[in-house]
mmCIF file of C-alpha atoms in Angstrom:
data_model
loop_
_atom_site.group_PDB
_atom_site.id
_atom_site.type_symbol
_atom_site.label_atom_id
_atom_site.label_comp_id
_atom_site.label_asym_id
_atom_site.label_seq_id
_atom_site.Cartn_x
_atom_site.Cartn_y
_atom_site.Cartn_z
ATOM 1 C CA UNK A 23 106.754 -145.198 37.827
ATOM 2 C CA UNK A 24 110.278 -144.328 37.954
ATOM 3 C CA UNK A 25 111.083 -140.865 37.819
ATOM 4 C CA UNK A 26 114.517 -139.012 37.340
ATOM 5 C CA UNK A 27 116.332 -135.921 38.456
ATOM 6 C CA UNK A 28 118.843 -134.360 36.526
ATOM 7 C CA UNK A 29 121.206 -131.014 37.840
ATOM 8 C CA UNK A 30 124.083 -129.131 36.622
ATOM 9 C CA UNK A 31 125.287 -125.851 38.560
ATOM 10 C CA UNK A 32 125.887 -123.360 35.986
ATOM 11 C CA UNK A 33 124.595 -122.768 32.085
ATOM 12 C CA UNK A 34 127.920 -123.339 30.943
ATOM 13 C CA UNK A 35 127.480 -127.166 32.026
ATOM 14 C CA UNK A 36 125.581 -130.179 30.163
ATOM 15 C CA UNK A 37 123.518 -132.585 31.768
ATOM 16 C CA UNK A 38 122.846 -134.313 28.541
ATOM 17 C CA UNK A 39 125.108 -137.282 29.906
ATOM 18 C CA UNK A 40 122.837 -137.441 33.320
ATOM 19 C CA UNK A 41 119.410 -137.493 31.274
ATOM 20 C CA UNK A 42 120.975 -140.412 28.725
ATOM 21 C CA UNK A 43 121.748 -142.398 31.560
ATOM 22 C CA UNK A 44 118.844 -142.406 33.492
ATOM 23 C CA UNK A 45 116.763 -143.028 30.769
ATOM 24 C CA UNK A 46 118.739 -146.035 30.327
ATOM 25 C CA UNK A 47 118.281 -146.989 33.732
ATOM 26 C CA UNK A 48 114.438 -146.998 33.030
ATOM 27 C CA UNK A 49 113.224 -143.385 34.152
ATOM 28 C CA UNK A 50 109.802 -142.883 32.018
ATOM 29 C CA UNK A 51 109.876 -139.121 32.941
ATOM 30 C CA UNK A 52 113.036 -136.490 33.604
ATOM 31 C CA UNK A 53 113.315 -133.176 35.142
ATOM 32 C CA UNK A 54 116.252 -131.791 34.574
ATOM 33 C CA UNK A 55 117.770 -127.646 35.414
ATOM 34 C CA UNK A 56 120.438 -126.101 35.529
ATOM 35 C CA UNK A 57 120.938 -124.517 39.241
ATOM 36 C CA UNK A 58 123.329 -124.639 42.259
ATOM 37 C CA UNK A 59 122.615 -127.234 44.739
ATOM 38 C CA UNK A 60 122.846 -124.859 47.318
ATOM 39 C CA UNK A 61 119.786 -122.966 45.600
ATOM 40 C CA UNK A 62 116.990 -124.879 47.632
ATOM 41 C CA UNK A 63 114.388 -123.076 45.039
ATOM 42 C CA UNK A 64 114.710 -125.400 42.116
ATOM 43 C CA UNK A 65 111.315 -125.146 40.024
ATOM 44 C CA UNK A 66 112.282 -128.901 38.646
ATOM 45 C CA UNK A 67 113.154 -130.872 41.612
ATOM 46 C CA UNK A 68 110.136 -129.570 43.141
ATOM 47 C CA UNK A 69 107.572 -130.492 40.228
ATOM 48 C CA UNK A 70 109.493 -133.872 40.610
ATOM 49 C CA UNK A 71 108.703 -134.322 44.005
ATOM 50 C CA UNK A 72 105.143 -133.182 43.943
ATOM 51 C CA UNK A 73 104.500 -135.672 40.680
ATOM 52 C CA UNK A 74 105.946 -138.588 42.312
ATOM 53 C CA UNK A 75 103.530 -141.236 43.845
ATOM 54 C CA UNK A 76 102.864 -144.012 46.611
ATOM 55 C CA UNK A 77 105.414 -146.760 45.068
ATOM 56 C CA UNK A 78 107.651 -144.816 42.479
ATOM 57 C CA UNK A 79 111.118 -144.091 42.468
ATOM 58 C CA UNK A 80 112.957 -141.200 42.270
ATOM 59 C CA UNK A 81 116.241 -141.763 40.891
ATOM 60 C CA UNK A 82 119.475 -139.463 40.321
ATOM 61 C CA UNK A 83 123.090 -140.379 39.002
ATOM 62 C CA UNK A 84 125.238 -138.651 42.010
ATOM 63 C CA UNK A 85 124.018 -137.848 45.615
ATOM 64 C CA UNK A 86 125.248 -134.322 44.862
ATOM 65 C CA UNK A 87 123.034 -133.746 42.179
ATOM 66 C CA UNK A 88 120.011 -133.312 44.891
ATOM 67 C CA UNK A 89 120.698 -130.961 47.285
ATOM 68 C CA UNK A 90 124.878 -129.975 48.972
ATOM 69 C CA UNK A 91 123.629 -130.481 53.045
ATOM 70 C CA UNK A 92 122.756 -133.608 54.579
ATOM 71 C CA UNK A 93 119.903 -131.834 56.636
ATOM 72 C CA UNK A 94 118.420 -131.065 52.702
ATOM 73 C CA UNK A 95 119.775 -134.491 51.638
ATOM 74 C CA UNK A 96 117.226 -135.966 54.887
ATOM 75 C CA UNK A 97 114.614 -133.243 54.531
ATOM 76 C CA UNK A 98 114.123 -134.526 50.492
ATOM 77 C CA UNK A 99 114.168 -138.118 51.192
ATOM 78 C CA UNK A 100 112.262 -137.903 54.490
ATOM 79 C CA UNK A 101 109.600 -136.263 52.351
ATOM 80 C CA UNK A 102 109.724 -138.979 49.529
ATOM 81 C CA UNK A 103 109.292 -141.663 52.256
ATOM 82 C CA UNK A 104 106.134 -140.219 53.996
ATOM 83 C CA UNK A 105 104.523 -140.141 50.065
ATOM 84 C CA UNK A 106 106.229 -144.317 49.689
ATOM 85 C CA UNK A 107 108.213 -143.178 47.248
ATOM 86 C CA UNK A 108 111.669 -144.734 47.380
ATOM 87 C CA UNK A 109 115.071 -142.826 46.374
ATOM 88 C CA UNK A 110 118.167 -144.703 44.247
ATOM 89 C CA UNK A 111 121.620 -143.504 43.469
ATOM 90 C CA UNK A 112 122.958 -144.791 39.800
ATOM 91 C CA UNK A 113 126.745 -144.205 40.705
ATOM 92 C CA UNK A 114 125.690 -145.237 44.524
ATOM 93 C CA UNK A 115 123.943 -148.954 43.892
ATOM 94 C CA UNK A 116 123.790 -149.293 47.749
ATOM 95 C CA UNK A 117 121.878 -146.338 48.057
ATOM 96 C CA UNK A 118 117.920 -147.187 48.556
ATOM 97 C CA UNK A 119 115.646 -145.976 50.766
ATOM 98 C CA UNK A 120 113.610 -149.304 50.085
ATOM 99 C CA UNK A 121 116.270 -151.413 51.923
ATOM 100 C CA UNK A 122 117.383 -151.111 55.955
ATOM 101 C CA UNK A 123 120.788 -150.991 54.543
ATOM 102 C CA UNK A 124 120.424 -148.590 51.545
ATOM 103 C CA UNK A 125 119.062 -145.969 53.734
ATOM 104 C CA UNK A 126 122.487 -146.595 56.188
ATOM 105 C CA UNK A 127 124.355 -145.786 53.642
ATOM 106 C CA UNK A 128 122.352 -143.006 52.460
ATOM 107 C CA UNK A 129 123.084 -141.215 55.923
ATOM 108 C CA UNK A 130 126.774 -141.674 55.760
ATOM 109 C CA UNK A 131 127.574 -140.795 52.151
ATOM 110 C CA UNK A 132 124.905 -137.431 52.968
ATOM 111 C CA UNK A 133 127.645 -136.684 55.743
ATOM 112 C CA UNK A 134 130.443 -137.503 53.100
ATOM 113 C CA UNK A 135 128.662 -135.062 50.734
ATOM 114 C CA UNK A 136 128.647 -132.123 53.433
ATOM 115 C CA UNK A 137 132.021 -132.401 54.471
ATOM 116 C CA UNK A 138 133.396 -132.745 51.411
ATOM 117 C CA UNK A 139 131.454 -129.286 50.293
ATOM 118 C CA UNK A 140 132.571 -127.497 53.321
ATOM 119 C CA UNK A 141 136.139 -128.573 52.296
ATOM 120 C CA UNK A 142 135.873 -127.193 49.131
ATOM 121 C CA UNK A 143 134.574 -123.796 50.286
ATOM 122 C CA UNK A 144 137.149 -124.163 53.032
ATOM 123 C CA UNK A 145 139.829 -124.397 50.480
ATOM 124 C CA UNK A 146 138.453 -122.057 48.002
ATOM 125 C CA UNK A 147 138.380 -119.190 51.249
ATOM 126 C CA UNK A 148 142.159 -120.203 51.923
ATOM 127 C CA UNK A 149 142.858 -119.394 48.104
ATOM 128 C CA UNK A 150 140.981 -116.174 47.695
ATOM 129 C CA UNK A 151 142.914 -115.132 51.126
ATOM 130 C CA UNK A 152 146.482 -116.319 49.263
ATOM 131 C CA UNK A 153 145.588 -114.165 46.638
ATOM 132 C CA UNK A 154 144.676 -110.855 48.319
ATOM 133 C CA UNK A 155 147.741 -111.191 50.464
ATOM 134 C CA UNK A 156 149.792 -111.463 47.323
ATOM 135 C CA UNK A 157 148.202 -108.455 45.803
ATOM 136 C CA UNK A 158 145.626 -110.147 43.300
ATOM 137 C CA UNK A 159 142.338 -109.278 42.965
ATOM 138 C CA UNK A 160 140.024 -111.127 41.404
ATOM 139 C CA UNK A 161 137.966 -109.495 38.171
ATOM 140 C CA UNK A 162 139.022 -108.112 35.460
ATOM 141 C CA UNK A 163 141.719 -105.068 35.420
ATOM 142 C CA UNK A 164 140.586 -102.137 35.802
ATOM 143 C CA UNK A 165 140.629 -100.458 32.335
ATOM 144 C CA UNK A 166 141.139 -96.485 33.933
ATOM 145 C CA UNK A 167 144.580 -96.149 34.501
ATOM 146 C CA UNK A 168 146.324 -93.602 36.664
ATOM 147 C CA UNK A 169 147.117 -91.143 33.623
ATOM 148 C CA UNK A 170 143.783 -91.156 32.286
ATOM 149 C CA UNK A 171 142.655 -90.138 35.951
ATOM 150 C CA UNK A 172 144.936 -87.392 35.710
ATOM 151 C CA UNK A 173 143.617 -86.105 32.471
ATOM 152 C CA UNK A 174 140.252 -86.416 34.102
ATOM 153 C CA UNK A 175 141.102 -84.716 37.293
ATOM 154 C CA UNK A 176 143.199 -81.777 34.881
ATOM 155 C CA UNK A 177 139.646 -81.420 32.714
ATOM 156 C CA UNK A 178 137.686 -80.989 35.374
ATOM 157 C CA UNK A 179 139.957 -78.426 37.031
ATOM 158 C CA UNK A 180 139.912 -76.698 34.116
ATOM 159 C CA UNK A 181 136.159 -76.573 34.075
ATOM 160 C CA UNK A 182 135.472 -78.991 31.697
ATOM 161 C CA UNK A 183 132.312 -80.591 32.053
ATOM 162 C CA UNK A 184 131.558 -84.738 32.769
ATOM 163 C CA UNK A 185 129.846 -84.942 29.089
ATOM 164 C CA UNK A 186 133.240 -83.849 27.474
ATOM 165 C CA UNK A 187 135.587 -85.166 30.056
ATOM 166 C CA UNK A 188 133.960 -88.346 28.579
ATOM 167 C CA UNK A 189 133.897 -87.764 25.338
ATOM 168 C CA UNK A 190 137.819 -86.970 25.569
ATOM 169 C CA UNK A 191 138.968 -89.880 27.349
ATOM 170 C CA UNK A 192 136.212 -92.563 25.569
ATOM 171 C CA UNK A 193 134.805 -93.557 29.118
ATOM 172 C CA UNK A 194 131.192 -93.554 30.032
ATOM 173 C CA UNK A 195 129.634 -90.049 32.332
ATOM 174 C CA UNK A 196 129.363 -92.285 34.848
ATOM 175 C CA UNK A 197 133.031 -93.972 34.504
ATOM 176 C CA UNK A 198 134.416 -90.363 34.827
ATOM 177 C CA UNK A 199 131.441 -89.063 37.630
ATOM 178 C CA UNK A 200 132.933 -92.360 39.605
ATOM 179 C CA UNK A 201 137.072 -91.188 39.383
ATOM 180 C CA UNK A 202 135.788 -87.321 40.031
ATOM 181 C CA UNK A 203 134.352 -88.527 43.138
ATOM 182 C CA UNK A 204 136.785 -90.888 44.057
ATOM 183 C CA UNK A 205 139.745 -87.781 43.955
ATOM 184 C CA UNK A 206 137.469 -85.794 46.240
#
């Protein structure tokens, strides 16, 4: 039987495109979620692996769909091999466990896959550094400005209590509780 896996890493994505295709490519059953590949707990992959048998195929569209680490990547595959299952990459044709040379390649591109991921984070470190040092902060801007703090701090001098201080100002208790504590 030939199985296939199908991943996206957030809700926001589709993997409508991934399903089509390897239903095309002859899958007779999908499991498809929508999860990180980082997140080694993936309720679909692993009902994928435990279903598949001695002489089916598991089959994905991108190496980076299964797992983000080669030592994942090996620890997957390894475990499909034990059960004689074999493993095939639709945008990778050289990549088959079934073949001396497919699983060469599968080593090297699992490296490729790594890298490229620590790159990435890398790069996405270097940016969130660039950013701080220039002031930015990520989120969204804070919505309590330094006059409303004021009024807050003047209210509660003047013995107002946290209820009406946020009644007043249209902040939550706990919005104004937060700014109290933070002027102490």
């Amino acid at each position: 039987m030939i199985v296939g896996y199908a991943r996206v890493s957030s809700t926001g994505q589709d993997h409508q495109t991934q399903i089509d295709r390897l239903k095309e490519s002859g899958c007779e059953k999908v499991y498809s979620e929508k999860l990180s590949g980082l997140d080694r707990d993936r309720p679909e992959l692993q009902k994928a692996l435990e279903f598949v048998r001695e002489g089916d195929v598991l089959i994905i569209t991108k190496l980076d769909r299964l797992a983000r680490s080669a030592s994942h990547l090996h620890q997957i595959v390894d475990g499909l091999t034990a059960k004689g299952v074999g493993f095939k990459v639709l945008d990778d044709s050289g990549i088959d466990t079934t073949t001396r040379s497919g699983k060469l390649l599968f080593g090297i591109l699992a490296s490729f896959a790594e890298f490229e991921t620590a790159l990435r984070r890398e790069r996405q470190l270097d940016g969130i550094a660039k950013a701080k040092a220039e002031g930015k902060t990520g989120g969204r801007p804070a919505l309590i400005t330094a006059e409303i703090k004021a009024q807050i701090a003047a209210m509660k001098n003047g013995g107002a209590s946290v209820r009406k201080i946020a009644a007043e100002v249209g902040f939550s208790k706990s919005a104004v509780q937060k700014v109290i504590e933070e002027a102490r």
